Coordinates of C-alpha atoms and ligand atoms in Angstrom, one line a residue:
M1 CA 64.9 101.4 87.5
P2 CA 65.3 100.2 91.1
D3 CA 64.0 96.8 92.1
T4 CA 60.6 97.4 93.9
Q5 CA 62.0 95.2 96.7
D6 CA 64.4 98.0 97.6
N7 CA 61.5 99.7 99.4
A8 CA 60.3 96.4 101.0
A9 CA 61.1 97.5 104.5
Q10 CA 59.1 100.7 104.1
I11 CA 56.3 98.8 102.5
A12 CA 56.2 96.5 105.5
Y13 CA 56.4 99.4 107.9
W14 CA 53.6 101.5 106.3
N15 CA 51.3 98.5 106.1
D16 CA 51.8 97.4 109.7
R17 CA 52.5 99.5 112.8
A18 CA 52.7 102.9 111.1
A19 CA 49.4 102.3 109.3
V20 CA 47.7 101.7 112.7
T21 CA 49.0 104.9 114.2
W22 CA 48.4 107.1 111.1
T23 CA 44.8 105.9 110.7
T24 CA 44.2 106.0 114.5
F25 CA 45.6 109.5 114.8
Q26 CA 44.5 110.7 111.3
E27 CA 42.4 113.7 112.5
R28 CA 45.0 114.8 115.0
L29 CA 47.9 114.5 112.5
D30 CA 45.9 116.5 110.0
A31 CA 45.3 119.2 112.6
L32 CA 49.0 119.1 113.6
F33 CA 50.0 119.6 110.0
E34 CA 47.4 122.2 109.2
P35 CA 49.7 125.3 109.2
L36 CA 52.3 123.8 107.0
T37 CA 49.7 122.2 104.7
A38 CA 48.3 125.7 104.0
L39 CA 51.8 126.9 103.1
A40 CA 52.4 123.9 100.8
L41 CA 49.1 124.2 99.0
D42 CA 49.6 127.9 98.4
A43 CA 53.1 127.3 97.1
A44 CA 51.8 124.5 94.8
A45 CA 49.1 126.8 93.5
P46 CA 46.8 124.0 92.1
A47 CA 44.5 125.6 89.5
P48 CA 41.1 124.6 88.3
G49 CA 41.3 121.8 85.6
E50 CA 44.8 120.6 86.6
Q51 CA 45.9 117.0 86.7
I52 CA 47.8 116.3 90.0
I53 CA 49.6 113.4 91.5
D54 CA 49.9 113.3 95.3
V55 CA 52.9 111.1 96.2
G56 CA 52.6 109.2 99.5
C57 CA 49.2 110.6 100.0
G58 CA 48.6 108.6 103.2
C59 CA 45.1 109.0 104.6
G60 CA 44.2 111.5 102.0
A61 CA 44.0 115.0 103.6
T62 CA 45.9 116.6 100.7
V63 CA 44.1 114.6 98.1
L64 CA 40.8 116.1 99.3
A65 CA 42.3 119.6 99.5
L66 CA 43.8 119.4 96.0
A67 CA 40.6 117.9 94.5
D68 CA 38.7 120.9 95.9
R69 CA 41.1 123.3 94.3
V70 CA 41.2 121.6 90.8
G71 CA 37.4 121.4 90.7
A72 CA 35.2 119.1 88.5
N73 CA 37.5 119.5 85.4
G74 CA 40.6 118.5 87.2
Q75 CA 41.8 115.2 88.5
V76 CA 43.9 114.1 91.5
L77 CA 45.6 110.7 91.8
G78 CA 46.9 109.7 95.2
L79 CA 49.7 107.1 95.3
D80 CA 50.7 105.2 98.4
I81 CA 52.3 101.9 99.4
S82 CA 50.0 101.6 102.5
E83 CA 46.8 99.6 101.9
P84 CA 45.1 100.7 105.2
M85 CA 46.0 104.4 104.7
A86 CA 44.8 104.3 101.1
A87 CA 41.6 102.7 102.3
R88 CA 41.1 105.6 104.7
A89 CA 41.8 108.1 101.9
R90 CA 39.2 106.3 99.7
Q91 CA 36.6 106.4 102.4
R92 CA 37.1 110.1 102.8
I93 CA 36.9 110.7 99.0
T94 CA 33.6 108.8 99.0
A95 CA 32.3 110.6 102.1
A96 CA 33.1 114.0 100.5
G97 CA 31.3 112.9 97.3
L98 CA 34.3 113.7 95.1
T99 CA 34.4 112.2 91.6
N100 CA 37.7 113.9 90.6
A101 CA 40.0 112.0 93.0
R102 CA 41.2 108.4 93.3
V103 CA 43.9 106.6 95.2
T104 CA 46.1 103.7 93.9
V105 CA 48.3 101.5 96.1
S106 CA 51.6 101.6 94.4
D107 CA 55.3 102.3 95.1
A108 CA 55.8 105.7 93.5
A109 CA 59.5 104.9 93.0
V110 CA 58.7 102.3 90.4
H111 CA 55.1 103.1 89.5
A112 CA 54.6 102.7 85.7
F113 CA 53.5 106.3 84.9
R114 CA 52.0 106.1 81.5
R115 CA 53.1 109.6 80.7
E116 CA 50.3 110.8 83.0
N117 CA 50.8 114.2 81.6
A118 CA 50.2 115.6 85.0
D119 CA 50.7 119.3 85.7
L120 CA 51.8 119.0 89.3
L121 CA 53.4 116.4 91.5
F122 CA 52.6 117.2 95.1
S123 CA 53.7 115.6 98.3
R124 CA 53.3 116.3 102.0
F125 CA 56.0 114.2 103.6
G126 CA 55.7 111.3 101.2
V127 CA 59.0 111.5 99.3
M128 CA 61.6 110.8 102.0
F129 CA 61.3 107.1 102.2
F130 CA 62.9 105.9 98.9
A131 CA 65.8 103.4 99.1
D132 CA 67.2 105.0 95.9
P133 CA 66.0 108.6 95.9
V134 CA 67.6 109.6 92.5
A135 CA 66.0 106.7 90.7
A136 CA 62.7 107.5 92.4
F137 CA 62.8 111.1 91.4
V138 CA 63.7 110.1 87.8
N139 CA 60.6 108.0 87.8
L140 CA 58.4 110.7 89.3
R141 CA 59.4 113.1 86.6
R142 CA 57.9 110.8 84.1
A143 CA 54.5 111.5 85.5
L144 CA 54.6 115.1 84.4
H145 CA 54.4 116.9 81.0
Q146 CA 57.4 118.9 80.1
D147 CA 56.2 122.1 81.8
G148 CA 55.0 120.2 84.9
R149 CA 56.1 121.2 88.4
L150 CA 57.0 119.6 91.7
L151 CA 56.1 120.9 95.1
C152 CA 56.8 118.8 98.2
A153 CA 57.1 119.4 101.9
A154 CA 59.9 117.6 103.8
W155 CA 61.4 118.1 107.3
R156 CA 64.5 120.3 107.7
P157 CA 67.2 119.1 110.1
L158 CA 66.4 117.6 113.5
A159 CA 68.1 120.5 115.3
D160 CA 65.5 122.9 113.9
N161 CA 62.6 120.6 114.9
P162 CA 62.1 120.7 118.6
W163 CA 58.6 119.3 118.2
F164 CA 60.4 116.1 117.2
T165 CA 63.5 116.3 119.4
V166 CA 62.1 117.5 122.8
P167 CA 60.0 114.4 123.4
L168 CA 62.7 112.2 121.8
D169 CA 65.5 113.6 124.0
A170 CA 63.4 113.2 127.1
A171 CA 62.8 109.6 126.2
Q172 CA 66.3 108.8 125.2
A173 CA 67.6 110.1 128.5
M174 CA 65.8 107.2 130.2
L175 CA 66.6 104.5 127.7
P176 CA 69.9 102.6 126.9
P177 CA 72.0 104.4 124.3
Q178 CA 70.9 103.7 120.7
P179 CA 73.3 103.4 117.7
P180 CA 73.4 106.7 115.8
A181 CA 71.0 106.7 112.9
D182 CA 72.2 107.2 109.3
P183 CA 71.0 110.7 108.4
N184 CA 70.5 109.8 104.8
A185 CA 68.6 106.5 105.4
P186 CA 64.9 106.5 104.2
G187 CA 62.9 108.3 106.9
P188 CA 61.4 111.6 107.8
F189 CA 64.8 113.5 107.7
A190 CA 66.2 112.0 104.5
L191 CA 65.8 115.2 102.6
A192 CA 66.8 117.5 105.5
N193 CA 70.3 118.2 104.2
P194 CA 69.8 120.9 101.5
D195 CA 73.0 120.1 99.5
R196 CA 72.1 116.4 99.3
T197 CA 68.5 117.2 98.3
L198 CA 69.6 119.6 95.6
G199 CA 72.0 117.0 94.4
I200 CA 69.4 114.2 94.3
L201 CA 67.0 116.4 92.3
A202 CA 69.7 117.6 89.9
D203 CA 70.9 114.1 89.3
A204 CA 67.3 113.0 88.7
G205 CA 67.1 115.7 85.9
W206 CA 64.8 118.2 87.6
H207 CA 65.3 122.0 86.8
D208 CA 65.0 125.2 88.8
V209 CA 65.1 123.4 92.1
I210 CA 64.5 125.7 95.0
L211 CA 64.3 124.8 98.8
T212 CA 62.5 127.3 100.9
R213 CA 62.6 127.2 104.7
H214 CA 59.4 127.6 106.7
D215 CA 59.1 127.4 110.4
V216 CA 55.7 126.4 111.7
P217 CA 54.0 125.9 115.1
M218 CA 53.3 122.3 115.8
R219 CA 50.4 122.2 118.3
F220 CA 50.2 118.9 120.1
A221 CA 47.1 119.6 122.2
A222 CA 45.0 122.3 123.7
A223 CA 46.3 124.3 126.7
G224 CA 46.7 122.1 129.8
Q225 CA 46.1 118.8 127.9
I226 CA 49.5 117.3 128.8
E227 CA 48.2 113.8 129.0
Q228 CA 46.8 114.0 125.5
A229 CA 50.0 115.6 124.1
T230 CA 52.1 112.9 125.8
E231 CA 50.0 110.1 124.3
F232 CA 50.3 111.6 120.9
A233 CA 54.1 112.2 121.2
T234 CA 54.7 108.6 122.4
R235 CA 52.4 106.8 120.0
V236 CA 53.4 108.4 116.7
G237 CA 56.7 108.2 114.8
A238 CA 60.2 107.6 116.1
L239 CA 59.3 107.5 119.8
A240 CA 56.5 104.9 119.1
R241 CA 59.1 102.7 117.4
M242 CA 61.6 103.2 120.2
L243 CA 59.0 102.3 122.9
A244 CA 57.5 99.4 121.1
D245 CA 59.5 96.8 123.0
V246 CA 60.1 98.4 126.4
D247 CA 58.5 96.9 129.6
P248 CA 55.5 98.6 131.2
T249 CA 57.5 100.1 134.1
M250 CA 60.0 101.8 131.8
H251 CA 57.2 102.8 129.5
A252 CA 55.5 104.7 132.3
R253 CA 58.8 106.4 133.3
V254 CA 59.4 107.5 129.8
R255 CA 55.9 108.8 129.5
Q256 CA 56.4 110.8 132.7
A257 CA 59.7 112.2 131.3
V258 CA 58.0 113.2 128.1
A259 CA 55.1 114.8 129.9
D260 CA 57.5 116.8 132.1
A261 CA 59.4 118.0 128.9
L262 CA 56.1 119.0 127.2
N263 CA 54.9 120.8 130.2
A264 CA 57.4 123.5 129.5
Y265 CA 55.6 124.3 126.2
D266 CA 52.1 124.6 127.7
S267 CA 50.7 128.1 127.0
P268 CA 47.2 129.6 126.6
A269 CA 47.6 128.9 122.9
G270 CA 48.1 125.2 123.5
I271 CA 51.0 122.8 123.8
S272 CA 53.0 123.9 120.9
L273 CA 56.6 123.4 119.7
S274 CA 58.3 124.7 116.6
G275 CA 58.8 122.7 113.4
S276 CA 60.8 123.5 110.4
I277 CA 60.2 122.3 106.8
W278 CA 61.5 122.7 103.3
L279 CA 59.1 123.4 100.6
I280 CA 60.9 121.9 97.6
S281 CA 59.9 123.2 94.2
A282 CA 61.2 122.2 90.8
R283 CA 60.3 121.9 87.1
A284 CA 60.3 118.7 85.1
Ligands
SAM301 C1 54.8 110.6 106.7 S1 53.5 109.8 105.9 C2 52.7 111.2 105.1 C3 51.3 110.8 104.6 C4 50.5 111.9 104.0 N1 51.1 112.5 102.9 C5 50.2 113.0 105.1 O1 50.9 114.0 105.1 O2 49.4 112.7 106.0 C6 54.4 109.1 104.5 C7 53.6 108.4 103.5 O3 54.4 108.0 102.4 C8 54.0 106.7 102.0 N2 55.1 106.2 101.2 C9 56.4 105.9 101.7 N3 57.1 105.4 100.7 C10 56.3 105.4 99.5 C11 56.6 105.0 98.2 N4 57.7 104.5 97.8 N5 55.5 105.2 97.3 C12 54.3 105.7 97.7 N6 54.1 106.0 99.0 C13 55.1 105.9 99.9 C14 53.7 106.0 103.3 O4 52.9 104.9 103.1 C15 53.0 107.1 104.0 O5 51.6 107.1 103.8

């Protein structure tokens, strides 16, 4: 088992700056992810009465959706390392009057699953942040009974995700060069390489691992709302991290560059760029 401190940097990140942005922009992120969430839920096929664990459940959108699908005889447990995001998820569970869902703050990589006997391990972008992914996926398999299944969504490579790279490239053109990022480091693209991901899951003992590509529209804002789209693009994720310490003059210049880049994607359907995900399915 990995030392829980292995994920200390992620625990700090998801309880600090990332928690602020993900709770502030929760509704817009959920709207942005709506098309791919529908695909992931359909592929996961949660059935009435099932026991489900939602790994890295964040502010709880998929906990609510899964709880709705499993009904009163089912149970959904959301796990997350972020106290503020878990708190938001709990508020939403209470507001929805759900009695079949709960959220626990815990590192899923080392969480002591007491042979939960779950049917399904689900995740929307919550399984790419493990310091030791093989050990984490070994641990996650313990949550399931022997016929249990995994369905998680993870980003495919950067090159197929212009919703991510278009604002980032526009910003990077204005900023000093950054050292190249380690493509396998914990982060949104850690499972993007299919060979590596298949290897991680095989090494962790999962069976029948299948990665299916899905390309989805990522709608930043309604038509003409460039300011809103730019705010969103610069305040969430990698760009927010990159801009955290730049001075106000440079910040304004970067925002303008991002706005100009997004302008090219404004259409009557909204300001929308393409995203590409893996739906990763496997059996315990
Ligand atoms: C990209 S966010 C996705 C949140 C949510 N699933 C959604 O789609 O809105 C990643 C989430 O994974 C959580 N996370 C990262 N590492 C984790 C770990 N080791 N155990 C549990 N949750 C983790 C973060 O706190 C964060 O809420």
